Amino acid sequence: MDITFLTEYAVPLIIGICLCLGYILKNVIAADKINKYIPLIMGVTGVVINIWMNKTFTPTILLGGLMSGLTSTGLYEAFKNLMVTKEEK
């Protein structure tokens, strides 16, 4: 199943904002309980930002916000794993 069409719904501005907010949540709030909610928070934040940017709500806006918010969590994890691998070498 080819899901590459979903990449057209990723909004770089929303990814960047959610990435920064997720980083702050992860590193400022000491409780490990927040970690499992970060994807949910970023998904909702992405939708809210996308609605704010477009001043409308459609299924495309919903998908774009969710994709961008959740992409930011995946990007954070990939970057973290890349940095850990480089530090270990």
Short mmCIF file of N, CA and C in Angstrom, two decimals:
data_model
loop_
_atom_site.label_atom_id
_atom_site.label_comp_id
_atom_site.label_asym_id
_atom_site.label_seq_id
_atom_site.Cartn_x
_atom_site.Cartn_y
_atom_site.Cartn_z
N MET A 1 0.84 -1.17 0.00
CA MET A 1 0.00 0.00 0.00
C MET A 1 0.89 1.24 0.00
N ASP A 2 0.70 2.10 -0.97
CA ASP A 2 1.51 3.30 -1.12
C ASP A 2 0.82 4.48 -0.42
N ILE A 3 1.47 4.99 0.61
CA ILE A 3 0.89 6.12 1.35
C ILE A 3 1.70 7.40 1.14
N THR A 4 2.51 7.45 0.11
CA THR A 4 3.32 8.63 -0.13
C THR A 4 2.49 9.87 -0.45
N PHE A 5 1.24 9.68 -0.86
CA PHE A 5 0.37 10.82 -1.13
C PHE A 5 0.14 11.66 0.12
N LEU A 6 0.32 11.07 1.29
CA LEU A 6 0.12 11.81 2.54
C LEU A 6 1.16 12.92 2.74
N THR A 7 2.30 12.81 2.08
CA THR A 7 3.34 13.82 2.25
C THR A 7 2.89 15.19 1.75
N GLU A 8 1.94 15.23 0.83
CA GLU A 8 1.47 16.53 0.35
C GLU A 8 0.63 17.27 1.39
N TYR A 9 0.25 16.59 2.46
CA TYR A 9 -0.53 17.22 3.52
C TYR A 9 0.35 17.73 4.66
N ALA A 10 1.63 17.46 4.63
CA ALA A 10 2.53 17.94 5.68
C ALA A 10 2.85 19.42 5.43
N VAL A 11 2.64 20.23 6.46
CA VAL A 11 2.88 21.68 6.36
C VAL A 11 4.14 21.98 7.17
N PRO A 12 5.23 22.40 6.50
CA PRO A 12 6.50 22.61 7.21
C PRO A 12 6.42 23.59 8.38
N LEU A 13 5.65 24.65 8.26
CA LEU A 13 5.52 25.62 9.35
C LEU A 13 4.92 24.97 10.59
N ILE A 14 3.89 24.16 10.40
CA ILE A 14 3.24 23.48 11.53
C ILE A 14 4.18 22.43 12.11
N ILE A 15 4.90 21.72 11.27
CA ILE A 15 5.86 20.73 11.76
C ILE A 15 6.90 21.40 12.65
N GLY A 16 7.42 22.55 12.21
CA GLY A 16 8.43 23.27 13.00
C GLY A 16 7.89 23.75 14.33
N ILE A 17 6.69 24.32 14.32
CA ILE A 17 6.10 24.81 15.57
C ILE A 17 5.84 23.65 16.53
N CYS A 18 5.25 22.57 16.03
CA CYS A 18 4.96 21.41 16.88
C CYS A 18 6.24 20.74 17.37
N LEU A 19 7.26 20.72 16.54
CA LEU A 19 8.54 20.15 16.95
C LEU A 19 9.12 20.92 18.13
N CYS A 20 9.07 22.24 18.05
CA CYS A 20 9.58 23.06 19.15
C CYS A 20 8.74 22.90 20.41
N LEU A 21 7.41 22.91 20.25
CA LEU A 21 6.54 22.74 21.42
C LEU A 21 6.72 21.36 22.06
N GLY A 22 6.84 20.33 21.23
CA GLY A 22 7.06 18.98 21.75
C GLY A 22 8.38 18.86 22.49
N TYR A 23 9.42 19.51 21.95
CA TYR A 23 10.72 19.51 22.60
C TYR A 23 10.63 20.17 23.97
N ILE A 24 9.92 21.30 24.02
CA ILE A 24 9.75 22.00 25.30
C ILE A 24 8.99 21.13 26.29
N LEU A 25 7.90 20.52 25.86
CA LEU A 25 7.13 19.64 26.75
C LEU A 25 7.99 18.49 27.26
N LYS A 26 8.75 17.89 26.37
CA LYS A 26 9.56 16.73 26.73
C LYS A 26 10.66 17.09 27.73
N ASN A 27 11.24 18.28 27.58
CA ASN A 27 12.40 18.62 28.40
C ASN A 27 12.12 19.54 29.57
N VAL A 28 10.98 20.21 29.60
CA VAL A 28 10.67 21.11 30.72
C VAL A 28 9.85 20.39 31.77
N ILE A 29 8.89 19.60 31.35
CA ILE A 29 8.05 18.87 32.30
C ILE A 29 8.76 17.57 32.65
N ALA A 30 9.12 17.43 33.91
CA ALA A 30 9.95 16.31 34.34
C ALA A 30 9.19 14.98 34.41
N ALA A 31 7.89 15.02 34.54
CA ALA A 31 7.12 13.79 34.72
C ALA A 31 7.13 12.96 33.43
N ASP A 32 7.38 11.67 33.59
CA ASP A 32 7.36 10.76 32.44
C ASP A 32 5.94 10.51 31.94
N LYS A 33 4.95 10.87 32.75
CA LYS A 33 3.57 10.65 32.36
C LYS A 33 3.17 11.48 31.14
N ILE A 34 3.81 12.63 30.94
CA ILE A 34 3.48 13.51 29.82
C ILE A 34 3.92 12.90 28.49
N ASN A 35 4.93 12.05 28.51
CA ASN A 35 5.50 11.51 27.27
C ASN A 35 4.47 10.78 26.41
N LYS A 36 3.58 10.03 27.03
CA LYS A 36 2.62 9.27 26.23
C LYS A 36 1.54 10.16 25.62
N TYR A 37 1.40 11.38 26.13
CA TYR A 37 0.41 12.30 25.60
C TYR A 37 0.95 13.29 24.57
N ILE A 38 2.26 13.32 24.39
CA ILE A 38 2.86 14.28 23.45
C ILE A 38 2.32 14.10 22.03
N PRO A 39 2.20 12.89 21.48
CA PRO A 39 1.62 12.78 20.13
C PRO A 39 0.19 13.33 20.05
N LEU A 40 -0.61 13.08 21.06
CA LEU A 40 -1.97 13.61 21.09
C LEU A 40 -1.95 15.14 21.13
N ILE A 41 -1.11 15.69 21.99
CA ILE A 41 -1.01 17.15 22.11
C ILE A 41 -0.54 17.76 20.80
N MET A 42 0.44 17.14 20.15
CA MET A 42 0.96 17.68 18.89
C MET A 42 -0.06 17.55 17.76
N GLY A 43 -0.83 16.45 17.74
CA GLY A 43 -1.88 16.29 16.74
C GLY A 43 -2.94 17.36 16.87
N VAL A 44 -3.40 17.60 18.09
CA VAL A 44 -4.41 18.63 18.33
C VAL A 44 -3.84 20.02 18.04
N THR A 45 -2.62 20.26 18.46
CA THR A 45 -1.98 21.55 18.20
C THR A 45 -1.83 21.79 16.70
N GLY A 46 -1.44 20.76 15.97
CA GLY A 46 -1.31 20.89 14.51
C GLY A 46 -2.63 21.25 13.85
N VAL A 47 -3.71 20.63 14.30
CA VAL A 47 -5.04 20.94 13.74
C VAL A 47 -5.42 22.37 14.07
N VAL A 48 -5.22 22.79 15.32
CA VAL A 48 -5.57 24.15 15.73
C VAL A 48 -4.77 25.18 14.92
N ILE A 49 -3.49 24.95 14.75
CA ILE A 49 -2.67 25.89 13.99
C ILE A 49 -3.11 25.92 12.53
N ASN A 50 -3.42 24.76 11.96
CA ASN A 50 -3.85 24.71 10.56
C ASN A 50 -5.19 25.42 10.36
N ILE A 51 -6.09 25.27 11.30
CA ILE A 51 -7.37 25.99 11.24
C ILE A 51 -7.10 27.50 11.33
N TRP A 52 -6.24 27.89 12.24
CA TRP A 52 -5.91 29.30 12.42
C TRP A 52 -5.28 29.88 11.15
N MET A 53 -4.38 29.12 10.52
CA MET A 53 -3.70 29.60 9.31
C MET A 53 -4.68 29.74 8.14
N ASN A 54 -5.61 28.82 8.02
CA ASN A 54 -6.50 28.80 6.86
C ASN A 54 -7.86 29.44 7.13
N LYS A 55 -8.16 29.69 8.38
CA LYS A 55 -9.42 30.31 8.80
C LYS A 55 -10.66 29.57 8.28
N THR A 56 -10.54 28.27 8.20
CA THR A 56 -11.65 27.41 7.81
C THR A 56 -11.39 26.01 8.35
N PHE A 57 -12.40 25.18 8.32
CA PHE A 57 -12.24 23.79 8.76
C PHE A 57 -12.84 22.87 7.72
N THR A 58 -11.99 22.05 7.13
CA THR A 58 -12.39 21.04 6.17
C THR A 58 -11.66 19.75 6.52
N PRO A 59 -12.05 18.64 5.93
CA PRO A 59 -11.30 17.40 6.17
C PRO A 59 -9.82 17.53 5.76
N THR A 60 -9.55 18.30 4.72
CA THR A 60 -8.16 18.51 4.29
C THR A 60 -7.37 19.27 5.34
N ILE A 61 -7.99 20.25 5.96
CA ILE A 61 -7.35 21.01 7.04
C ILE A 61 -7.09 20.09 8.23
N LEU A 62 -8.05 19.26 8.55
CA LEU A 62 -7.90 18.29 9.65
C LEU A 62 -6.73 17.35 9.38
N LEU A 63 -6.69 16.77 8.19
CA LEU A 63 -5.62 15.84 7.84
C LEU A 63 -4.27 16.54 7.83
N GLY A 64 -4.21 17.73 7.27
CA GLY A 64 -2.95 18.48 7.23
C GLY A 64 -2.43 18.79 8.62
N GLY A 65 -3.31 19.18 9.51
CA GLY A 65 -2.89 19.47 10.88
C GLY A 65 -2.43 18.23 11.63
N LEU A 66 -3.20 17.16 11.49
CA LEU A 66 -2.81 15.90 12.15
C LEU A 66 -1.50 15.36 11.61
N MET A 67 -1.37 15.35 10.28
CA MET A 67 -0.14 14.85 9.66
C MET A 67 1.07 15.66 10.12
N SER A 68 0.92 16.97 10.14
CA SER A 68 2.03 17.83 10.51
C SER A 68 2.39 17.68 11.98
N GLY A 69 1.39 17.65 12.85
CA GLY A 69 1.66 17.50 14.27
C GLY A 69 2.30 16.16 14.60
N LEU A 70 1.79 15.10 14.00
CA LEU A 70 2.35 13.78 14.26
C LEU A 70 3.70 13.58 13.58
N THR A 71 3.90 14.22 12.44
CA THR A 71 5.20 14.17 11.78
C THR A 71 6.27 14.79 12.67
N SER A 72 5.90 15.84 13.40
CA SER A 72 6.87 16.48 14.29
C SER A 72 7.34 15.52 15.38
N THR A 73 6.45 14.68 15.90
CA THR A 73 6.87 13.72 16.92
C THR A 73 7.81 12.67 16.34
N GLY A 74 7.50 12.22 15.14
CA GLY A 74 8.38 11.26 14.47
C GLY A 74 9.73 11.87 14.13
N LEU A 75 9.72 13.13 13.71
CA LEU A 75 10.96 13.82 13.38
C LEU A 75 11.83 14.00 14.62
N TYR A 76 11.19 14.32 15.74
CA TYR A 76 11.94 14.45 17.00
C TYR A 76 12.61 13.13 17.37
N GLU A 77 11.85 12.04 17.27
CA GLU A 77 12.41 10.72 17.61
C GLU A 77 13.55 10.34 16.67
N ALA A 78 13.39 10.61 15.39
CA ALA A 78 14.45 10.29 14.42
C ALA A 78 15.70 11.10 14.71
N PHE A 79 15.53 12.39 15.00
CA PHE A 79 16.66 13.25 15.31
C PHE A 79 17.34 12.80 16.60
N LYS A 80 16.54 12.45 17.62
CA LYS A 80 17.10 11.99 18.89
C LYS A 80 17.91 10.70 18.68
N ASN A 81 17.36 9.77 17.91
CA ASN A 81 18.07 8.51 17.66
C ASN A 81 19.34 8.75 16.85
N LEU A 82 19.31 9.68 15.93
CA LEU A 82 20.49 10.01 15.14
C LEU A 82 21.58 10.59 16.04
N MET A 83 21.20 11.47 16.96
CA MET A 83 22.17 12.09 17.85
C MET A 83 22.75 11.08 18.84
N VAL A 84 21.92 10.18 19.34
CA VAL A 84 22.41 9.15 20.26
C VAL A 84 23.41 8.25 19.54
N THR A 85 23.11 7.89 18.31
CA THR A 85 24.01 7.03 17.54
C THR A 85 25.34 7.72 17.31
N LYS A 86 25.32 9.01 16.99
CA LYS A 86 26.57 9.74 16.76
C LYS A 86 27.37 9.89 18.05
N GLU A 87 26.70 10.10 19.18
CA GLU A 87 27.39 10.26 20.46
C GLU A 87 28.04 8.95 20.90
N GLU A 88 27.41 7.82 20.59
CA GLU A 88 27.94 6.53 20.99
C GLU A 88 29.21 6.19 20.21
N LYS A 89 29.32 6.69 18.98
CA LYS A 89 30.49 6.38 18.15
C LYS A 89 31.61 7.26 18.55
#
